[in-house]
Amino acid sequence: MVQTEPESSPTVGLDIDRKVGLTSPEATLNAVFEVENLDVYYGSFRAVQGATFTVYEHEITAMIGPSGCGKTTVLRCFNRMNDLIPGARVEGRVDFRNVPIYDPRIDPVEVRRRIGMVFQKPNPFPKSIYDNIAFGPRVTGMAKKRGDLEEIVERSLRRAALWDEVKDRLKDSALGLSGGQQQRLCIARAIAVDPDVLLMDEPCSALDPIATTRIEDLMQEIKDDYTIVIVTHNMQQAARISNRTAFFTAQLDSTTDRRCGLLVEYDRTETIFSNPSDERTENYVTGRFG
Amino acid sequence: MAVSNTGVDAAGDFSVESLTANPRQARKERLIRDSLGATALVSVLISALIIWSLFSEAWTFIVEVDWGSVWDIGWFPRRGIYDIKTLIVASLIVTGIAMMVAGPLGLGAAIYLSEYARPGVRKTLKPILEILAGIPSVVLGFFALQWIAPNLVASLFGGPAAGSLLAAGIGVGVLVVPLVASISEDAMKAVPMALREASSGLGARKVMTTMRVVLPAAVSGLMAAFIVAISRALGETMIVFMAGGAAQTAVYTHSAREGSLTMTAGITSLARGTDNVVGEGLTFQSLFFVGLVLFVLTFALNLVADRFVYKVREQY
Ligand SMILES: Nc1ncnc2c1ncn2[C@@H]1O[C@H](COP(=O)(O)OP(=O)(O)O)[C@@H](O)[C@H]1O
Ligand SMILES: [Mg+2]
């Protein structure tokens, strides 16, 4: 668990950010991700162009925008998940706590150990509930003793508000859980390796409203320990839970003649929803998109 | 008002008659159904006849044979010595060796193709594998006899250059590599990408993802691959006949370095288009008995394989 605190935290002295400080008194905001001029290509197709923004520690940062505007693509740059897609290529700078993660010397596996990910569709392994949670600690060699592992499993499940529901059937298959429980299991599984950041790609899109509420509550609860970046197509959700919102849209790219994602506006969530500076943002958040 | 103005009412011909099937159309449908049914029936009938003839001749053998001659020193059917264990053991040895060759090679190839090969590489390798699966077994038999036996087996293990169970087993192994590889690869490809992403997202390296996520999730399909390959190896005839190192008769052996007859080779050796086979005591019937043993073994394996293939569909 290397959770390096940057020695000199780059404080952001904007007025906007001080307001966030009201919720956590001593906060001077640390940047977790700094993205600059990010371009992402799938083969020759440019999916995202020129995104620049900063994700701050212990905040929930939401990414919203119409489907196909590159939200998932950008999210998957944060833990180099795009490396798994043949032909995907990233240009520009993505710094994670001041380390450029696309530097050739960086091992993407090491990056992913520090940055957990929760996917759109719950994807538990076809293993027992226990083995699902224990998977990460096992493969990363975190648990030295058997007792350690049991402790990690319990702690992670408690953290994900799932312990009481599954404590009597840890050996049962995770596939027997409901969709909402499966998604909380996936959150618990991500938490089990003690990451610094949690990336969530529309984690509630396959869930019913009650399960969605539970996950949203869960996010609020754990954000003091983690930094969360969440993609959502649900604007109310972004408004409810996030501190900051990035609005993406897709625009025709004259060089490839296809639609390419770009970051229109990034600001505090309140500002994005009540007083956006870009007309496209305003149209989108007021439902007049088109 | 109550009368709605739908098209049907307007047309005025919405009645039982208008909804009754056209008799010619109905007759045609029935004819098609019946002739298709007949073709299905013919194939079932043929199988039933084969099984019947197998059973009836084998039954004669079972009833009339002196059972002491079925557990003896070897397979000498013309002399009334029908030691079935010679053939069964030889078959098992050849199959075992074949799987020792095809298991690792086929599984390795499948893992490479499914998990490691870049799409371009995979696109070229997969068809090559399928071509390999199409090589006639007589070609591999000749290869086993002419190359594997003298060059590999004789020089490495000191077996006879003229053929041995080992040479035949390696030949059969080469034959079933594509089978193992192709079914295993299908099973692994069927494992959802989402599981690999979940694993990578937790900081697992590729080997770990393959070993701990993909292979366990594909295990039913992998079992199916192995069982299909085993039953193919058990039934393989030409390679063992050519390179097995024995003709017509065989003394019992459980050494892979020696020559012997498998069940299939035993049948082939005797039933080669001469009528010598007929009329020498139970020689003729003994072949059906061997055939029955082979049939039962293969049938049981296929049942087991079916169960695994069925289970693979239920997973994830
Ligand atoms: N693996 C891929 N290969 C090729 N194109 C992709 C791939 N994944 C996404 N894209 C394309 O990139 C664009 C952005 O996709 P995505 O990031 O999934 O959008 P969003 O999550 O905002 O809906 C879309 O045009 C999509 O078709
Ligand atoms: Mg998406």
XYZ file of C-alpha atoms and ligand atoms in Angstrom:
634
model
C 0.000 0.000 0.000
C 2.089 2.840 -1.208
C 0.045 5.901 -0.739
C 2.581 8.563 -1.268
C 1.498 11.939 -0.138
C 3.078 14.562 -2.329
C 5.642 16.457 -0.239
C 4.553 19.794 -1.530
C 0.904 19.655 -2.265
C 0.004 21.960 -5.094
C -2.606 24.102 -3.471
C -5.176 25.594 -5.693
C -5.952 29.036 -4.566
C -9.156 29.737 -6.388
C -12.121 31.060 -4.525
C -14.218 28.237 -5.883
C -12.058 25.682 -4.179
C -12.185 27.358 -0.805
C -15.908 26.853 -0.792
C -15.348 23.128 -1.038
C -13.163 23.530 1.968
C -16.219 24.330 4.024
C -17.173 20.656 4.077
C -13.729 19.520 5.098
C -12.297 22.316 7.180
C -8.544 21.910 6.909
C -8.605 21.227 3.199
C -6.100 22.668 0.932
C -6.810 20.729 -2.181
C -4.290 18.229 -3.470
C -4.375 17.304 -7.124
C -4.665 13.574 -7.695
C -4.842 13.580 -11.474
C -3.654 16.324 -13.732
C -4.728 15.834 -17.299
C -3.336 18.067 -19.991
C -4.104 18.052 -23.693
C -5.255 14.479 -23.617
C -5.916 12.907 -27.015
C -7.055 9.299 -27.245
C -7.092 7.321 -30.475
C -8.594 3.970 -31.375
C -6.463 3.113 -34.387
C -6.693 6.175 -36.616
C -9.966 7.329 -35.038
C -9.561 10.143 -32.573
C -12.113 9.552 -29.829
C -11.116 12.370 -27.473
C -9.260 15.552 -28.176
C -7.494 18.057 -25.998
C -8.997 17.350 -22.586
C -7.407 19.344 -19.766
C -8.596 19.166 -16.177
C -7.556 18.301 -12.626
C -9.063 15.814 -10.202
C -8.732 16.686 -6.515
C -8.180 14.502 -3.508
C -11.167 13.330 -1.441
C -13.629 14.695 -3.917
C -16.125 13.055 -6.146
C -15.545 14.165 -9.681
C -18.300 13.414 -12.161
C -18.011 13.134 -15.919
C -21.240 13.722 -17.805
C -22.179 14.102 -21.427
C -24.075 12.429 -24.225
C -23.322 8.860 -25.133
C -20.199 8.369 -27.258
C -18.512 11.582 -26.162
C -15.558 9.736 -24.672
C -16.322 9.644 -20.940
C -15.411 5.982 -20.599
C -12.381 6.499 -22.785
C -11.049 9.291 -20.566
C -11.820 7.370 -17.379
C -9.873 4.373 -18.640
C -6.825 6.592 -19.159
C -6.560 7.120 -15.418
C -5.548 3.523 -14.756
C -4.158 2.726 -18.192
C -6.990 0.309 -18.837
C -6.891 1.425 -22.470
C -3.677 -0.533 -22.796
C -5.798 -3.682 -22.975
C -7.471 -2.516 -26.180
C -5.408 -3.268 -29.274
C -4.860 -0.093 -31.248
C -5.729 2.332 -28.446
C -3.200 5.149 -28.126
C -2.905 8.075 -25.730
C -1.232 11.416 -26.288
C -0.823 14.259 -23.852
C -0.097 14.253 -20.160
C -1.817 12.258 -17.425
C -0.141 12.757 -14.063
C -1.153 10.727 -11.055
C 0.138 12.465 -7.933
C 2.752 14.195 -10.048
C 3.912 10.995 -11.740
C 3.371 10.854 -15.506
C 1.664 7.462 -15.795
C 2.153 7.180 -19.539
C 5.904 7.474 -19.133
C 7.518 4.445 -20.809
C 9.163 3.477 -17.525
C 5.823 3.103 -15.769
C 4.396 -0.397 -15.326
C 0.627 -0.170 -15.894
C 0.068 -3.043 -13.458
C 1.573 -0.952 -10.665
C -0.670 1.956 -11.622
C -3.772 -0.242 -11.487
C -2.878 -1.523 -8.041
C -3.271 2.011 -6.741
C -6.319 2.938 -8.781
C -9.342 0.722 -8.450
C -12.067 0.444 -11.043
C -15.772 -0.378 -10.928
C -17.428 -1.137 -14.230
C -20.764 -0.317 -15.780
C -22.045 -3.862 -15.632
C -21.322 -5.684 -12.361
C -18.614 -8.196 -13.217
C -18.022 -10.492 -10.240
C -15.809 -13.494 -10.932
C -17.686 -16.807 -11.113
C -16.185 -17.634 -7.728
C -17.373 -17.433 -4.154
C -18.083 -14.094 -2.499
C -15.011 -14.588 -0.321
C -12.760 -15.441 -3.254
C -13.976 -12.420 -5.172
C -12.856 -10.068 -2.423
C -9.694 -12.040 -1.689
C -8.664 -12.087 -5.343
C -6.899 -8.720 -5.375
C -5.025 -9.144 -2.088
C -3.969 -12.617 -3.235
C -2.637 -11.722 -6.647
C -0.902 -8.617 -5.388
C 0.628 -10.493 -2.468
C -0.936 -8.161 0.088
C -2.069 -10.776 2.571
C 0.849 -12.469 4.249
C -1.120 -14.665 6.618
C -4.429 -16.426 6.325
C -5.891 -14.296 9.082
C -4.927 -11.142 7.203
C -7.006 -12.206 4.291
C -10.062 -12.900 6.390
C -9.720 -9.512 8.003
C -9.387 -7.773 4.658
C -12.466 -9.548 3.305
C -14.579 -8.567 6.286
C -13.338 -4.991 6.346
C -13.938 -4.508 2.618
C -17.429 -5.970 2.758
C -18.301 -3.805 5.741
C -16.971 -0.751 3.962
C -19.179 -1.552 0.982
C -22.206 -2.010 3.257
C -22.573 -5.614 2.171
C -21.246 -7.517 5.161
C -24.534 -8.035 6.962
C -26.186 -9.371 3.841
C -23.501 -11.906 2.953
C -21.649 -12.769 6.148
C -23.411 -16.132 6.426
C -22.774 -17.164 2.856
C -19.253 -16.087 2.045
C -18.616 -19.437 0.364
C -21.593 -19.101 -1.977
C -21.160 -18.057 -5.562
C -21.129 -14.317 -6.102
C -23.340 -14.861 -9.131
C -26.226 -15.656 -6.782
C -26.339 -12.060 -5.536
C -28.726 -9.454 -6.899
C -27.448 -6.856 -9.347
C -27.109 -4.191 -6.682
C -25.350 -6.567 -4.317
C -23.033 -7.640 -7.122
C -22.102 -4.045 -7.793
C -21.409 -3.428 -4.098
C -19.352 -6.618 -4.146
C -17.359 -5.161 -7.022
C -16.810 -1.991 -4.994
C -15.720 -4.091 -2.014
C -13.404 -6.051 -4.280
C -11.840 -2.826 -5.536
C -11.489 -1.474 -1.997
C -9.829 -4.688 -0.827
C -6.517 -3.792 -2.458
C -6.583 -0.462 -0.643
C -6.451 1.829 -3.651
C -5.899 5.547 -3.598
C -8.555 6.295 -6.192
C -11.768 4.619 -7.302
C -12.822 4.977 -10.912
C -16.475 4.211 -11.541
C -17.984 3.892 -14.986
C -21.754 4.354 -14.756
C -21.849 2.023 -11.750
C -25.590 2.362 -11.309
C -26.793 2.204 -14.872
C -27.791 -1.451 -14.551
C -29.427 -1.023 -11.145
C -32.848 -0.126 -9.814
C -33.408 3.146 -7.899
C -33.085 1.580 -4.442
C -29.814 -0.137 -5.272
C -28.669 3.120 -6.870
C -29.371 5.062 -3.684
C -27.402 2.552 -1.648
C -24.405 2.915 -3.925
C -24.646 6.694 -3.846
C -24.754 6.651 -0.042
C -21.786 4.343 -0.087
C -19.817 6.724 -2.255
C -20.532 9.611 0.104
C -19.350 7.489 2.973
C -16.064 6.387 1.495
C -15.036 9.572 -0.204
C -13.143 10.713 2.887
C -10.745 7.837 2.320
C -10.670 7.728 -1.437
C -10.819 10.005 -4.382
C -13.646 9.063 -6.687
C -14.062 9.722 -10.368
C -17.451 8.687 -11.670
C -18.917 8.599 -15.139
C -22.659 8.942 -15.154
C -25.329 9.515 -17.737
C -27.640 10.557 -14.949
C -27.397 14.288 -14.399
C -29.344 14.215 -11.146
C -26.851 11.715 -9.853
C -23.955 13.965 -10.785
C -25.698 16.891 -9.130
C -26.477 14.887 -5.998
C -23.130 13.336 -5.282
C -20.277 15.120 -6.986
C -18.133 18.064 -5.966
C -16.957 18.791 -9.443
C -18.354 18.014 -12.857
C -16.752 17.702 -16.251
C -19.106 18.089 -19.187
C -18.032 16.376 -22.390
C -19.642 16.482 -25.769
C -18.948 15.034 -29.198
C -18.267 17.229 -32.150
C -17.560 16.529 -35.783
C -13.834 16.279 -36.336
C -13.048 17.670 -39.786
C -9.830 15.634 -40.142
C -11.463 12.224 -39.601
C -15.048 13.139 -40.451
C -16.207 11.396 -37.300
C -17.450 12.686 -34.022
C -14.734 13.326 -31.500
C -15.170 13.882 -27.783
C -14.063 17.061 -26.124
C -14.264 18.587 -22.684
C -16.562 21.573 -22.845
C -16.542 22.755 -19.287
C -15.148 21.715 -15.945
C -16.122 23.380 -12.728
C -17.728 22.923 -9.366
C -20.899 20.910 -9.736
C -23.083 23.759 -8.468
C -21.666 26.067 -11.057
C -22.087 23.555 -13.880
C -25.714 23.024 -13.006
C -26.783 26.515 -11.996
C -24.514 28.893 -13.783
C -22.518 27.249 -16.570
C -20.375 29.480 -18.693
C -20.774 27.537 -21.923
C -24.045 27.506 -23.799
C -23.659 23.823 -24.714
C -23.375 22.920 -21.051
C -26.445 24.915 -20.249
C -28.432 23.272 -23.025
C -27.376 19.859 -21.841
C -28.034 20.290 -18.135
C -31.382 21.915 -18.762
C -32.358 19.101 -21.101
C -32.293 21.220 -24.227
C -29.500 19.229 -25.765
C -29.409 19.010 -29.543
C -70.729 4.953 -32.078
C -69.953 1.338 -31.226
C -69.006 0.326 -34.755
C -65.333 0.901 -35.144
C -64.028 1.623 -38.534
C -61.066 -0.774 -38.675
C -59.709 -2.144 -41.918
C -61.013 -5.621 -41.158
C -64.566 -4.482 -40.679
C -64.359 -2.312 -43.731
C -63.072 -5.195 -45.853
C -65.973 -7.253 -44.557
C -64.327 -10.674 -45.025
C -63.164 -11.265 -41.487
C -64.692 -14.681 -40.837
C -63.800 -18.261 -39.958
C -63.443 -19.025 -43.680
C -60.999 -16.241 -44.259
C -58.834 -17.555 -41.444
C -58.911 -21.216 -42.506
C -55.695 -22.573 -43.995
C -55.552 -23.114 -47.704
C -55.787 -26.930 -48.124
C -53.058 -27.082 -50.780
C -50.710 -25.068 -48.633
C -51.467 -27.324 -45.677
C -50.768 -30.467 -47.719
C -47.439 -29.053 -48.891
C -46.447 -28.241 -45.308
C -47.284 -31.778 -44.249
C -45.288 -33.278 -47.124
C -42.210 -31.241 -46.253
C -42.512 -32.197 -42.601
C -42.910 -35.883 -43.391
C -40.024 -36.130 -45.823
C -37.711 -34.351 -43.413
C -38.918 -36.729 -40.724
C -38.126 -39.659 -43.028
C -34.509 -38.543 -43.508
C -34.091 -38.251 -39.770
C -35.615 -41.690 -39.358
C -33.241 -43.236 -41.907
C -30.169 -42.021 -40.063
C -31.529 -43.261 -36.753
C -32.366 -46.602 -38.389
C -28.865 -46.983 -39.824
C -27.328 -46.336 -36.416
C -29.725 -48.785 -34.835
C -28.840 -51.473 -37.384
C -25.125 -50.956 -36.840
C -25.541 -51.209 -33.108
C -27.775 -54.234 -33.510
C -25.275 -56.121 -35.684
C -22.487 -55.120 -33.309
C -24.430 -56.415 -30.341
C -25.716 -59.613 -31.888
C -22.339 -60.839 -33.145
C -20.650 -59.699 -29.955
C -23.327 -61.557 -28.001
C -22.525 -64.783 -29.856
C -18.909 -64.296 -28.859
C -19.749 -63.569 -25.248
C -21.951 -66.632 -24.952
C -19.758 -69.105 -26.762
C -16.215 -68.073 -25.947
C -14.063 -69.879 -23.454
C -13.432 -66.978 -21.073
C -9.987 -68.279 -20.223
C -8.914 -67.287 -23.717
C -10.101 -63.707 -23.142
C -7.533 -63.276 -20.358
C -4.396 -64.825 -21.766
C -0.930 -64.053 -23.101
C -1.863 -61.929 -26.073
C -4.039 -61.313 -29.086
C -3.907 -64.344 -31.404
C -7.446 -64.506 -32.739
C -6.715 -67.118 -35.385
C -5.444 -69.451 -32.703
C -8.436 -68.844 -30.493
C -6.603 -66.615 -28.027
C -8.558 -63.413 -27.637
C -6.759 -61.610 -24.838
C -8.756 -58.400 -24.747
C -6.524 -56.789 -22.137
C -3.667 -56.704 -24.639
C -5.753 -54.516 -26.908
C -7.262 -52.378 -24.148
C -3.908 -51.717 -22.515
C -2.353 -50.822 -25.861
C -5.235 -48.470 -26.587
C -4.873 -46.811 -23.205
C -1.110 -46.439 -23.620
C -1.474 -44.855 -27.052
C -4.228 -42.556 -25.817
C -2.251 -41.616 -22.728
C 0.843 -40.751 -24.755
C -1.258 -38.882 -27.274
C -2.755 -36.760 -24.509
C 0.659 -36.142 -22.969
C 1.650 -34.683 -26.307
C -1.592 -32.965 -27.240
C -2.577 -31.697 -23.787
C 0.297 -29.295 -23.161
C 0.771 -28.392 -26.831
C -2.919 -27.847 -27.488
C -3.573 -25.968 -24.271
C -0.459 -23.851 -24.705
C -1.460 -22.964 -28.245
C -4.982 -22.139 -27.087
C -3.739 -19.872 -24.282
C -1.405 -18.124 -26.674
C -4.063 -17.616 -29.323
C -6.771 -16.539 -26.936
C -4.840 -14.418 -24.449
C -1.552 -13.299 -25.938
C -1.597 -13.256 -29.741
C -2.309 -9.914 -31.345
C -5.391 -9.967 -33.609
C -3.298 -10.142 -36.781
C -1.225 -13.059 -35.526
C -4.325 -14.867 -34.401
C -5.968 -14.373 -37.775
C -3.094 -16.184 -39.501
C -2.483 -18.895 -36.906
C -6.066 -20.037 -36.429
C -6.566 -21.164 -40.074
C -3.203 -22.935 -40.015
C -4.399 -24.853 -36.985
C -7.554 -25.774 -38.835
C -5.561 -27.004 -41.836
C -3.562 -29.158 -39.450
C -6.824 -30.643 -38.235
C -7.612 -31.603 -41.823
C -4.479 -33.682 -42.442
C -5.621 -37.213 -43.295
C -4.585 -39.617 -40.580
C -2.922 -41.906 -43.093
C -0.447 -39.127 -43.809
C 0.317 -38.796 -40.109
C 0.540 -42.582 -39.878
C 3.158 -42.625 -42.566
C 4.989 -39.781 -40.834
C 4.884 -41.699 -37.562
C 6.208 -44.837 -39.204
C 8.875 -43.190 -41.330
C 10.068 -40.430 -39.080
C 8.829 -40.600 -35.502
C 9.588 -44.301 -35.031
C 13.143 -44.418 -36.402
C 14.332 -40.894 -35.604
C 12.544 -39.968 -32.412
C 11.587 -43.141 -30.600
C 14.458 -45.397 -31.685
C 17.167 -42.854 -31.011
C 15.750 -41.269 -27.852
C 14.035 -44.184 -26.147
C 15.642 -47.174 -27.819
C 12.426 -48.574 -29.204
C 12.206 -50.502 -32.457
C 12.586 -48.393 -35.590
C 9.761 -50.301 -37.216
C 7.111 -48.802 -34.974
C 5.914 -48.968 -31.380
C 3.074 -47.822 -29.193
C 5.155 -44.780 -28.343
C 5.605 -43.817 -31.992
C 1.916 -44.360 -32.662
C 0.978 -42.399 -29.534
C 3.080 -39.426 -30.557
C 1.544 -39.566 -34.022
C -1.977 -39.630 -32.591
C -0.969 -36.801 -30.261
C 0.008 -34.659 -33.238
C -3.300 -35.562 -34.815
C -5.374 -34.316 -31.887
C -3.361 -31.169 -31.049
C -5.573 -29.002 -33.285
C -8.678 -30.509 -31.729
C -7.542 -29.697 -28.198
C -6.294 -26.258 -29.212
C -9.373 -25.268 -31.127
C -11.988 -26.355 -28.573
C -9.919 -24.938 -25.690
C -9.480 -21.670 -27.509
C -13.214 -21.411 -28.109
C -13.829 -22.065 -24.419
C -11.371 -19.367 -23.378
C -12.620 -16.857 -25.914
C -16.101 -17.382 -24.491
C -14.948 -16.047 -21.110
C -16.282 -12.485 -20.992
C -13.776 -9.689 -21.476
C -15.326 -8.045 -18.407
C -13.750 -10.700 -16.165
C -10.295 -10.055 -17.607
C -10.823 -6.325 -17.106
C -11.940 -6.866 -13.525
C -8.782 -8.831 -12.884
C -6.442 -6.360 -14.590
C -8.204 -3.527 -12.793
C -7.228 -5.113 -9.489
C -3.588 -5.088 -10.478
C -3.277 -8.693 -11.596
C -0.635 -9.442 -14.170
C -1.547 -11.198 -17.387
C -0.328 -14.613 -16.196
C -2.411 -14.262 -13.064
C -5.477 -13.233 -15.027
C -5.030 -16.204 -17.332
C -4.351 -18.729 -14.586
C -6.790 -17.540 -11.953
C -9.641 -16.092 -13.962
C -9.738 -17.270 -17.561
C -8.748 -20.922 -17.113
C -11.046 -21.573 -14.124
C -13.945 -19.899 -15.898
C -13.296 -21.999 -18.996
C -12.712 -25.250 -17.145
C -15.806 -27.055 -18.404
C -14.905 -26.257 -21.985
C -11.343 -27.373 -21.385
C -12.579 -30.672 -19.960
C -14.775 -31.085 -23.011
C -11.763 -30.481 -25.243
C -9.786 -33.158 -23.462
C -12.578 -35.711 -23.485
C -13.328 -35.185 -27.156
C -9.604 -35.577 -27.867
C -9.403 -38.740 -25.767
C -12.301 -40.345 -27.555
C -10.808 -39.333 -30.895
C -7.481 -40.874 -29.866
C -9.151 -44.073 -28.680
C -10.926 -44.458 -31.993
C -7.990 -43.490 -34.207
C -7.079 -46.408 -36.443
C -4.726 -45.644 -39.295
C -1.838 -44.226 -37.303
C -1.827 -47.041 -34.752
C -2.230 -49.636 -37.481
C 0.733 -48.284 -39.452
C 3.095 -47.249 -36.689
C 2.021 -49.398 -33.737
C 4.739 -51.957 -34.443
C 2.585 -55.067 -34.650
C 0.492 -56.756 -37.303
C -2.178 -59.412 -36.931
C -1.077 -60.608 -33.520
C 0.486 -59.164 -30.396
C 1.903 -60.512 -27.168
C 0.655 -58.662 -24.109
C 2.844 -55.739 -23.171
C 2.516 -52.648 -21.105
C 5.699 -51.117 -22.347
C 5.200 -48.183 -24.690
C 8.529 -48.906 -26.329
C 7.301 -52.186 -27.727
C 4.946 -52.831 -30.555
C 1.407 -53.966 -29.902
C -2.126 -53.799 -31.219
C -4.741 -51.353 -30.027
C -8.408 -52.286 -30.252
C -8.774 -50.477 -33.542
C -5.543 -51.873 -34.974
C -6.532 -55.351 -33.829
C -9.757 -55.160 -35.784
C -8.092 -53.652 -38.837
C -5.317 -56.229 -38.888
C -7.814 -59.002 -39.228
C -10.543 -57.446 -41.304
C -8.648 -56.409 -44.358
C -10.833 -57.408 -47.198
C -10.031 -61.133 -47.210
C -12.610 -63.729 -46.316
C -10.067 -65.549 -44.150
C -11.681 -63.953 -41.199
C -14.874 -65.889 -41.583
C -15.254 -69.375 -40.329
C -12.338 -69.877 -37.973
C -14.075 -70.519 -34.707
C -15.013 -67.241 -33.057
C -12.395 -65.124 -34.848
C -15.029 -63.281 -36.818
C -17.201 -62.627 -33.780
C -14.227 -61.548 -31.687
C -13.893 -58.475 -33.850
C -17.419 -57.456 -32.976
C -16.664 -58.018 -29.334
C -13.672 -55.706 -29.526
C -15.786 -53.242 -31.441
C -18.400 -53.353 -28.718
C -15.848 -52.675 -25.986
C -14.564 -49.703 -27.951
C -18.075 -48.486 -28.608
C -19.020 -48.615 -24.950
C -15.858 -46.790 -23.898
C -16.249 -44.049 -26.483
C -19.946 -43.716 -25.851
C -19.380 -43.257 -22.129
C -16.735 -40.626 -22.822
C -19.051 -38.757 -25.157
C -21.774 -38.749 -22.549
C -19.394 -37.237 -20.050
C -18.185 -34.704 -22.610
C -21.738 -33.719 -23.422
C -22.399 -32.983 -19.796
C -19.387 -30.701 -19.666
C -20.316 -28.905 -22.851
C -23.778 -28.427 -21.436
C -22.404 -27.023 -18.221
C -20.178 -24.583 -20.031
C -23.275 -22.878 -21.370
C -24.606 -22.235 -17.884
C -21.608 -20.388 -16.593
C -20.697 -16.754 -15.955
N -12.593 -0.266 -28.112
C -12.945 0.695 -28.972
N -12.545 0.643 -30.264
C -12.904 1.599 -31.142
N -13.654 2.659 -30.838
C -14.091 2.781 -29.569
C -13.760 1.802 -28.577
N -14.329 2.167 -27.399
C -14.989 3.326 -27.663
N -14.843 3.688 -28.956
C -15.396 4.889 -29.590
O -14.926 6.013 -28.910
C -15.950 6.972 -28.741
C -16.122 7.285 -27.283
O -16.614 6.123 -26.628
P -16.846 6.039 -25.064
O -15.638 6.545 -24.385
O -17.266 4.665 -24.760
O -18.044 7.052 -24.878
P -19.016 7.258 -23.644
O -18.502 6.442 -22.503
O -18.992 8.706 -23.393
O -20.364 6.798 -24.095
C -17.188 6.399 -29.399
O -17.300 6.933 -30.692
C -16.898 4.935 -29.462
O -17.522 4.378 -30.590
Mg -19.387 4.839 -21.453
